[in-house]
Coordinates of C-alpha atoms in Angstrom, one line a residue:
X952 CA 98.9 60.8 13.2
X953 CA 99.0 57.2 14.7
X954 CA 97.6 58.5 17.5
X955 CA 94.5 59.7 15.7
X956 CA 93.7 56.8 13.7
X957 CA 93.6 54.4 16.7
X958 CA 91.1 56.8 18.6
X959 CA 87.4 55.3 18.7
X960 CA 85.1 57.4 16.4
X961 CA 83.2 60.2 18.7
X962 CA 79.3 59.4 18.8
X963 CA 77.2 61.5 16.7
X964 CA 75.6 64.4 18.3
X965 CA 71.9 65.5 17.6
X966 CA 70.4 68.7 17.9
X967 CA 69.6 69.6 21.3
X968 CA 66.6 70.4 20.5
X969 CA 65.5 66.9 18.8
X970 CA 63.7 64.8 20.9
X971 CA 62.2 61.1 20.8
X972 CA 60.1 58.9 22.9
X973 CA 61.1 56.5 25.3
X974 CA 58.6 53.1 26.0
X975 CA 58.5 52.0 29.4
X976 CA 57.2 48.3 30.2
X977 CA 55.8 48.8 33.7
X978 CA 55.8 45.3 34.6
X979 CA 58.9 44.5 33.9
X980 CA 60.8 48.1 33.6
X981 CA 62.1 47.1 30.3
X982 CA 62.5 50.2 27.8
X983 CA 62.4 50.8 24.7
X984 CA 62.9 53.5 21.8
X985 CA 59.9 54.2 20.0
X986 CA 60.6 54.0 16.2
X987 CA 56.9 54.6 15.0
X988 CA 53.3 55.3 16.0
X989 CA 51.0 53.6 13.0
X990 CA 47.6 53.6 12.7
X991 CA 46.1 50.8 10.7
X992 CA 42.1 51.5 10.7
X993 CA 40.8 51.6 14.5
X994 CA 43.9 49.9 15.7
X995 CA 47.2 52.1 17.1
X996 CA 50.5 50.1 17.2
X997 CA 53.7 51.3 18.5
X998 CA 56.8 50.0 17.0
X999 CA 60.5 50.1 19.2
X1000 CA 63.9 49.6 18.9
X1001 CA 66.7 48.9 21.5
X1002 CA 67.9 52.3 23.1
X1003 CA 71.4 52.1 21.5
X1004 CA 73.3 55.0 19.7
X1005 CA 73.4 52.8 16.5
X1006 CA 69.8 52.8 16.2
X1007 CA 69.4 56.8 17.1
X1008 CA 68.9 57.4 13.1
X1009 CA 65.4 55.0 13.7
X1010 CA 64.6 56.7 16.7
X1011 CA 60.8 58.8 16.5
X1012 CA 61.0 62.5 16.5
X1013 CA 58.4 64.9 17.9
X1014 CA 57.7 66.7 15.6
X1015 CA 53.7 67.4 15.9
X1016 CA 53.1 67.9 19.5
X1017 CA 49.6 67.3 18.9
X1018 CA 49.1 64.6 16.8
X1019 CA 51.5 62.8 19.3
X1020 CA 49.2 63.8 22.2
X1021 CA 46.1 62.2 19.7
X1022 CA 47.6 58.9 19.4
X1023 CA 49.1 58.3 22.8
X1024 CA 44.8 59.0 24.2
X1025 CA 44.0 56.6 21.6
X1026 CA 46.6 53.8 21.9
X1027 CA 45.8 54.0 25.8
X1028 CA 41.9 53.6 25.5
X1029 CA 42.1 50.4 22.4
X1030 CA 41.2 47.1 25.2
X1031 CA 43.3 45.3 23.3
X1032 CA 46.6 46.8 23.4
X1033 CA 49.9 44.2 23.7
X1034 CA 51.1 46.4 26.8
X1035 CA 49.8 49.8 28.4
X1036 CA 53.5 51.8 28.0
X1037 CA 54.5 54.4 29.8
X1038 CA 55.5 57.0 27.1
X1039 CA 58.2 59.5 27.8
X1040 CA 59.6 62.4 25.5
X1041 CA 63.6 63.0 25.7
X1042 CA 66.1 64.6 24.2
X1043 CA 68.0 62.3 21.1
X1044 CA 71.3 62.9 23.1
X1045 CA 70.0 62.0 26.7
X1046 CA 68.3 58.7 25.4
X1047 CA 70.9 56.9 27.3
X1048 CA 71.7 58.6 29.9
X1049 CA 67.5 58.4 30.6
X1050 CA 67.3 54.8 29.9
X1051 CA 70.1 53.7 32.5
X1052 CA 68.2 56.0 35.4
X1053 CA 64.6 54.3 34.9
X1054 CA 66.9 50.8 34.6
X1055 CA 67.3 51.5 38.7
X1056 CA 64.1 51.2 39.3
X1057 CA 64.0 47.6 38.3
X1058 CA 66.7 47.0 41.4
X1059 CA 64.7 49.7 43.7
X1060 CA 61.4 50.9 42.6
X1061 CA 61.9 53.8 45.2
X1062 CA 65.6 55.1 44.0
X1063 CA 65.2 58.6 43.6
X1064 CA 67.0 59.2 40.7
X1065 CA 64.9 56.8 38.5
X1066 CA 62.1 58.5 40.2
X1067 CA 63.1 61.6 39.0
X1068 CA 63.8 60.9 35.4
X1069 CA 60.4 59.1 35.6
X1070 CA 58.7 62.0 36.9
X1071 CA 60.9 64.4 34.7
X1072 CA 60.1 63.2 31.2
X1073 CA 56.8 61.1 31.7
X1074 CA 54.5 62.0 28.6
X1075 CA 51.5 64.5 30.0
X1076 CA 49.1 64.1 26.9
X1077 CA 47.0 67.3 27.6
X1078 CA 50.6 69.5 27.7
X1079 CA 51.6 68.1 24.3
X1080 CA 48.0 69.0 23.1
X1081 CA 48.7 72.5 24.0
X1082 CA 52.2 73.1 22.1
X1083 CA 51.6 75.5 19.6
X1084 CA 54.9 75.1 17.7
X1085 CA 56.9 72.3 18.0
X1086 CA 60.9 72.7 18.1
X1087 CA 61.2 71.1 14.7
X1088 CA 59.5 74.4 13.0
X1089 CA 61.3 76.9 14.9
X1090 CA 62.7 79.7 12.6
X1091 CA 66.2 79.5 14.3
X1092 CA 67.7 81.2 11.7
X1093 CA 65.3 84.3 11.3
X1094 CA 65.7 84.4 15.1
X1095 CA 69.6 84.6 14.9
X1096 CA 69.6 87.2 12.4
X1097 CA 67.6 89.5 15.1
X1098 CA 70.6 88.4 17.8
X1099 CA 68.3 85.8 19.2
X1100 CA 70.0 82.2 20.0
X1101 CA 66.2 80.6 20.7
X1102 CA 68.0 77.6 22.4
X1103 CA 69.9 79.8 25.2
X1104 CA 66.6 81.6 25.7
X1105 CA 65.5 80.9 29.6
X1106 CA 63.2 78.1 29.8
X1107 CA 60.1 80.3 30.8
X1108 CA 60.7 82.2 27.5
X1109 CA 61.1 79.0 25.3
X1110 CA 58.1 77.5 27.0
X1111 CA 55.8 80.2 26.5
X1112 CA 57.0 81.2 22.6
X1113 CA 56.4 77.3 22.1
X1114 CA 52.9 77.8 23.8
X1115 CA 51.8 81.1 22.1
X1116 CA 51.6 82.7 25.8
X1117 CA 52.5 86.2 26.6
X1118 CA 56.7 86.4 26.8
X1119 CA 57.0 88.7 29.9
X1120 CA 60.4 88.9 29.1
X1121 CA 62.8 91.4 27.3
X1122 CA 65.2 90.0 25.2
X1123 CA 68.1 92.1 23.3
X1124 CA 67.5 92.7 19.5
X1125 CA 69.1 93.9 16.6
X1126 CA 67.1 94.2 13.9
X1127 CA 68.0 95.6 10.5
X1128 CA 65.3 98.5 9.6
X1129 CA 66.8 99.6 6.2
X1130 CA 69.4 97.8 4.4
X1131 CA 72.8 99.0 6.2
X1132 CA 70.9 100.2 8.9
X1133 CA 70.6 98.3 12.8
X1134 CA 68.7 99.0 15.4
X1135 CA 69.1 97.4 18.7
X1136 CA 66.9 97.3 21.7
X1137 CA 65.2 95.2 24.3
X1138 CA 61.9 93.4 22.8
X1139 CA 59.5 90.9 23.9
X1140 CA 59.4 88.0 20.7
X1141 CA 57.0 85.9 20.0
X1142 CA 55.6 83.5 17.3
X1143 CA 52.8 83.8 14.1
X1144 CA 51.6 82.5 11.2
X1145 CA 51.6 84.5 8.2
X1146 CA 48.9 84.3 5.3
X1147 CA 50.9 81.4 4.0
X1148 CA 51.0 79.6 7.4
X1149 CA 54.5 80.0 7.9
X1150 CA 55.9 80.8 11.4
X1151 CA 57.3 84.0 11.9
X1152 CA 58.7 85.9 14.4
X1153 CA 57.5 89.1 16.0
X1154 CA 59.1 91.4 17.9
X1155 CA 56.8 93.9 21.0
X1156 CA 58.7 97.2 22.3
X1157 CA 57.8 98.0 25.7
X1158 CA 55.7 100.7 26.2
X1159 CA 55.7 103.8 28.9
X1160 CA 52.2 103.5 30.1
X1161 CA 49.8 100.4 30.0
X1162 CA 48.3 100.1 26.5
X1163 CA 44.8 100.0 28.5
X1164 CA 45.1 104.1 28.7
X1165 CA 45.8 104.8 25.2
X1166 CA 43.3 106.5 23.4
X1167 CA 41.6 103.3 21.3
X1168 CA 41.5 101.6 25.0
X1169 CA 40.5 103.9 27.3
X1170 CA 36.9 103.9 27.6
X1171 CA 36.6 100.2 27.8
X1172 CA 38.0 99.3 31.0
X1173 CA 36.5 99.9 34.2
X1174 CA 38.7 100.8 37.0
X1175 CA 38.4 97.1 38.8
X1176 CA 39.3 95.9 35.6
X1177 CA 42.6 97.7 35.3
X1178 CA 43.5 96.6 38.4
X1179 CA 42.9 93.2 38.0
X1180 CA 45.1 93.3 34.8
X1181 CA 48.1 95.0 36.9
X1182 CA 47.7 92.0 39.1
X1183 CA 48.4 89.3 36.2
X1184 CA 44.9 88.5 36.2
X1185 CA 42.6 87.7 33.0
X1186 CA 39.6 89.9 32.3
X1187 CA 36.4 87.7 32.8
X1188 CA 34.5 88.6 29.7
X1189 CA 35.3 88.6 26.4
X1190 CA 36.3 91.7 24.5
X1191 CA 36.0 92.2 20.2
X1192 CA 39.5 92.9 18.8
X1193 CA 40.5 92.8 15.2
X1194 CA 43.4 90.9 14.4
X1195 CA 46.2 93.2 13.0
X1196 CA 47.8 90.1 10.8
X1197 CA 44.1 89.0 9.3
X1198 CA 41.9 92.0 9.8
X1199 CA 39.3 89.7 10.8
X1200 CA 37.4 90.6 14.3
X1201 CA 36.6 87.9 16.8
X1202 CA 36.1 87.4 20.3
X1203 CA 38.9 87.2 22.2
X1204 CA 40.2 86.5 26.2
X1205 CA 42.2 90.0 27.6
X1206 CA 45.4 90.4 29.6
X1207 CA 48.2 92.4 29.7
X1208 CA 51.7 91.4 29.4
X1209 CA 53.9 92.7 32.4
X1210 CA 57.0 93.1 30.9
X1211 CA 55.5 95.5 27.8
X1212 CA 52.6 97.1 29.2
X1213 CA 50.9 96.0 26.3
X1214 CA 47.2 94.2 26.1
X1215 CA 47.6 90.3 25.1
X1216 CA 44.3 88.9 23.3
X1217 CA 43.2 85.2 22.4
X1218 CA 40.6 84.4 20.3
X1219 CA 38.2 82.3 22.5
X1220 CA 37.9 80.0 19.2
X1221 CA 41.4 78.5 20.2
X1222 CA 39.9 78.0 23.8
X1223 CA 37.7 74.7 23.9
X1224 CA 34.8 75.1 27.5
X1225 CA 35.8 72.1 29.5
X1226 CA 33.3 70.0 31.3
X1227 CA 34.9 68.9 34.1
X1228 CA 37.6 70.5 36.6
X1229 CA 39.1 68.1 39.4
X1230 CA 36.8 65.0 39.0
X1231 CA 33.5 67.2 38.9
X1232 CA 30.9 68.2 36.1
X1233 CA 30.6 71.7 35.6
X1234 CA 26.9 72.4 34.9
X1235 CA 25.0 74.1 32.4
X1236 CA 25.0 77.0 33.2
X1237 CA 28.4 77.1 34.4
X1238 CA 29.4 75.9 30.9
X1239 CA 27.5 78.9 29.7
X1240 CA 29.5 81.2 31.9
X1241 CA 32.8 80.2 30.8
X1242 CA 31.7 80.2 27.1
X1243 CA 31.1 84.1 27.3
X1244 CA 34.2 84.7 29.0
X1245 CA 33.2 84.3 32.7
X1246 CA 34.5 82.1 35.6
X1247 CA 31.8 79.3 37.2
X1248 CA 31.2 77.7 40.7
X1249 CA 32.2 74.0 41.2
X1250 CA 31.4 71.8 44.2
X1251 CA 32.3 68.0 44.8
X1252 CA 36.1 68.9 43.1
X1253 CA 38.6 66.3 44.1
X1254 CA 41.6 65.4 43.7
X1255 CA 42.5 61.7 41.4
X1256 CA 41.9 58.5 44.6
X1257 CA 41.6 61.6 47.0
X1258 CA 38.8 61.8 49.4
X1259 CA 40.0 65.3 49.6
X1260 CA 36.7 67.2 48.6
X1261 CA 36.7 71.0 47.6
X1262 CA 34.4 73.7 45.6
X1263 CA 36.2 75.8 43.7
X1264 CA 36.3 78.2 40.9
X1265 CA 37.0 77.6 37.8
X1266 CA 37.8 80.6 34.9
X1267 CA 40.9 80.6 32.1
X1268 CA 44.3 81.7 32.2
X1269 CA 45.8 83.6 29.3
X1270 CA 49.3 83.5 30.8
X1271 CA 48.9 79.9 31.4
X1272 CA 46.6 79.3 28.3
X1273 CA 44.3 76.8 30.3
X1274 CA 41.3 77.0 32.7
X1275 CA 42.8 76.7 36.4
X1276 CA 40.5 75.7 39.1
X1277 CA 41.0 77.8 42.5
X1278 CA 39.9 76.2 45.7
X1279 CA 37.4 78.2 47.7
X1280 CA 36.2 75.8 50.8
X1281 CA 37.7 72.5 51.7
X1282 CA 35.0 70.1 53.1
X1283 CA 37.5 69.0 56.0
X1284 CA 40.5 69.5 57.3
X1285 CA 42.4 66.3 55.1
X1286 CA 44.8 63.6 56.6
X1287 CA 46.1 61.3 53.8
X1288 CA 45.1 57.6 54.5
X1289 CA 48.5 56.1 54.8
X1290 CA 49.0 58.7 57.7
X1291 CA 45.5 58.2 59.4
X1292 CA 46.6 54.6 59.8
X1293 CA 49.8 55.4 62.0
X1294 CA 48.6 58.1 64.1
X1295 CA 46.0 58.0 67.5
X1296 CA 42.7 59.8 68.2
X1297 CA 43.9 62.5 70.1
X1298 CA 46.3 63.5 67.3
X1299 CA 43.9 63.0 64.6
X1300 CA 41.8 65.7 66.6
X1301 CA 45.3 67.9 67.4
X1302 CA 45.9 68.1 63.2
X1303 CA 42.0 68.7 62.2
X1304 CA 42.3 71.7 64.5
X1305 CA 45.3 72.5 62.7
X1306 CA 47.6 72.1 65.7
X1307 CA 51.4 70.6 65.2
X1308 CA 52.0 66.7 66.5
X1309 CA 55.7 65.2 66.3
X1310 CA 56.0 63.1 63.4
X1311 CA 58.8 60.6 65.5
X1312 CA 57.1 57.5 65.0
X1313 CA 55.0 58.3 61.2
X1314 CA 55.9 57.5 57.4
X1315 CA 55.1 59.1 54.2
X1316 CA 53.6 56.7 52.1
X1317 CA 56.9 56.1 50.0
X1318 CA 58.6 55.1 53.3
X1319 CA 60.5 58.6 54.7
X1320 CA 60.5 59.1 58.1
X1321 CA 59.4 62.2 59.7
X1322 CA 61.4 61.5 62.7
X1323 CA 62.6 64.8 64.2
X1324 CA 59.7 66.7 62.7
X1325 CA 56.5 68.4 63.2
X1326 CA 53.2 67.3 61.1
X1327 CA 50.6 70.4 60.7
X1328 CA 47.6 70.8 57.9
X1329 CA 48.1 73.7 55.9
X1330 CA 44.8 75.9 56.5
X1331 CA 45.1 77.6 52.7
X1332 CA 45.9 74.2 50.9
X1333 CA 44.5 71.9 53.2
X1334 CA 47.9 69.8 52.8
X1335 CA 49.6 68.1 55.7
X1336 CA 53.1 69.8 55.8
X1337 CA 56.3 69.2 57.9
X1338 CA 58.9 71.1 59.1
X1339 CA 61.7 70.0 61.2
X1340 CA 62.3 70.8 64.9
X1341 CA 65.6 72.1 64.0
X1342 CA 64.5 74.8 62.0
X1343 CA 61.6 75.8 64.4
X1344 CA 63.8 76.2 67.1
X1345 CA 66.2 78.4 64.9
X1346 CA 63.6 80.2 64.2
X1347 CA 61.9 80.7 67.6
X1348 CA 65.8 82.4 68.6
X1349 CA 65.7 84.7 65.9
X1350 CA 61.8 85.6 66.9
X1351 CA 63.2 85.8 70.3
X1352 CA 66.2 87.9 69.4
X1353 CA 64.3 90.4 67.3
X1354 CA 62.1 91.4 70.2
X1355 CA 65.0 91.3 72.5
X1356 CA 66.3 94.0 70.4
X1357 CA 63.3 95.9 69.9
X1358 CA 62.8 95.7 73.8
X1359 CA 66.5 97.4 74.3
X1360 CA 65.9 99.9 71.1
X1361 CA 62.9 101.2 72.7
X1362 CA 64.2 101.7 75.9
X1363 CA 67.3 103.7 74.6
X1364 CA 65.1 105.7 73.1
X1365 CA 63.5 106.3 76.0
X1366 CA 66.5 107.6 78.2

């Protein structure tokens, strides 16, 4: 009993699942724990507190993805903000195990684990915009009573329920369909609103042949279609399709859902037409395009302080719920500036015909050395890659050793 009374109290422990946001100066690499975001007429102040466990009960919690998203945009664009933060969203528990990582970087602005936790939990504004529900409203209970522990869900699954994507995943269920009576079985869940705009939880049996071929469906897909749909691919067109919950009919984007052969549909409503993709406008009449459905041609794309020019194009996503740009014709074979500067003629020629030179002598631009590799552009992605010698050479035996086999196969056939 002694024992026990002279042991220091154990910290408190959070939800996993409860997260805050981190303030990082980055000037001086000081940080900070955001305690509140307030809005006082056309100014947006954030308010912080020292990243210690005493002050975890003042900390900020994410609770509305969105609005969080909102602010940050606004706070960044006011000319007369005290400091331009770098926000970052963590987990109440690994406040400061996250704060002592970006600390590194004010002793070694490359160390790689600050980088990491940097690049790991730095705030990207348009992903918080498109969180549909936020961990804070997850029916955790309803989902435990159907066998479903959200939190030990894979994190493709708990990304895409939080998104409202298609969960091409099967998941075991047991569900109680009369009182007394369980059924189990595997299920794809995902989230709704009911009439009273409270989040509920829906469950999709797999079923034996694509929902596309049922008797309601049949008529309405060509044959190019279907196949496009096999290959994870959105339909470019919109399709009418009345909402089972509501009863109300809209136009909606169509995919299918791998995992349950059945059709996914979003209202195009939900879907706001961008104007831009990659630094370029999209015109008119591209605009028009992707408004009814459709994908668009894009030229002058680029990449942010990249000369790297590209036309692409540009259609949505239901399985990633955004528009996605895909690049059709690079303008030029692309060399990165800070690898231009190190290299001669000749091999600036040898890479823009998309031959290998040794990378002995050349730097990335954070400083690693490619010393013992090769440097070759990437004709599909028009990025320089590298591989090491080592590996080629492994790989040339192998190569070399297959057809030595083949060679000695064949002929003991022959005999």
């Amino acid at each position: 009993m002694e024992k026990e009374k002279n042991q220091a109290p154990e910290e408190p422990r959070w939800p996993d699942y409860k997260e805050t946001l981190l303030a990082r100066h980055p000037g001086t690499g000081e940080v900070q724990v955001v305690s509140d975001l307030r809005e006082r007429g056309n100014r947006y102040e954030v308010h912080t507190v020292e990243p210690l466990t005493k002050n975890a009960p003042s900390f900020f919690e994410v609770a509305k993805s969105g609005a969080v998203a909102a602010f940050i945009r606004s706070f960044k664009s006011q000319s007369d903000k005290a400091v331009d933060f770098q926000f970052l969203k963590v987990p109440f528990n690994a406040v400061q195990d996250v704060v002592n990582d970006l600390l590194r970087l004010t002793q070694n602005p490359n160390d790689e684990k600050g980088l990491k936790a940097l690049y790991d939990h730095r705030v990207d504004t348009m992903q918080l915009e498109r969180v549909k529900y936020d961990h804070a409203e997850i029916p955790r209970a309803a989902l435990r009573e159907l066998g479903i522990d959200f939190d030990a869900l894979t994190p493709q699954t708990k990304e895409a329920m939080r998104m409202g994507l298609p969960v091409e995943e099967l998941v075991p269920v047991t569900a109680e369909v009369m009182p007394g009576i369980k059924v189990s079985g595997m299920f794809s869940p995902r989230f709704y609103r009911d009439h009273n705009n409270e989040l509920k939880v829906a469950l999709d049996a797999p079923l034996a042949v694509p929902e596309y071929e049922h008797e309601e469906y049949k008529m309405m897909f060509s044959t190019q279609e279907k196949a496009a749909l096999e290959r994870g691919g959105t339909l470019e067109r919109l399709m009418k399709h009345k909402d089972p919950l509501t009863g109300e009919e809209e136009w909606c984007f169509v995919g299918k859902n791998a995992a349950t052969n059945r059709l996914v549909f979003q209202p195009k409503r939900e879907v706001a037409t961008p104007a831009f993709t990659y630094n370029a406008r999209i015109s008119d009449a591209g605009r028009a395009e992707l408004d009814n459905g459709g994908s668009a041609f894009v030229e002058g794309c680029h990449y942010r302080n990249s000369d790297n020019h590209f036309s692409g194009k540009i259609h949505y996503d239901i399985h990633r719920g955004e528009y996605v740009t895909t690049p059709l014709r690079y303008e030029r074979p692309y060399i990165p500036e800070s690898i231009r500067k190190q290299i001669t003629e000749e091999q600036q020629q040898a890479l823009c015909r998309y031959e290998s030179i040794a990378g002995d002598n050349i730097k990335s631009r954070n400083g690693k050395s490619f010393k013992g590799c090769t440097l070759q552009i990437n004709r599909e992605t028009n990025v320089l890659t590298y591989e090491r010698r080592e590996q080629q050479k492994i790989q040339a035996q192998g190569e070399e050793q297959r057809q030595t086999t083949a060679v000695q196969q064949s002929r003991g056939r022959s005999r």
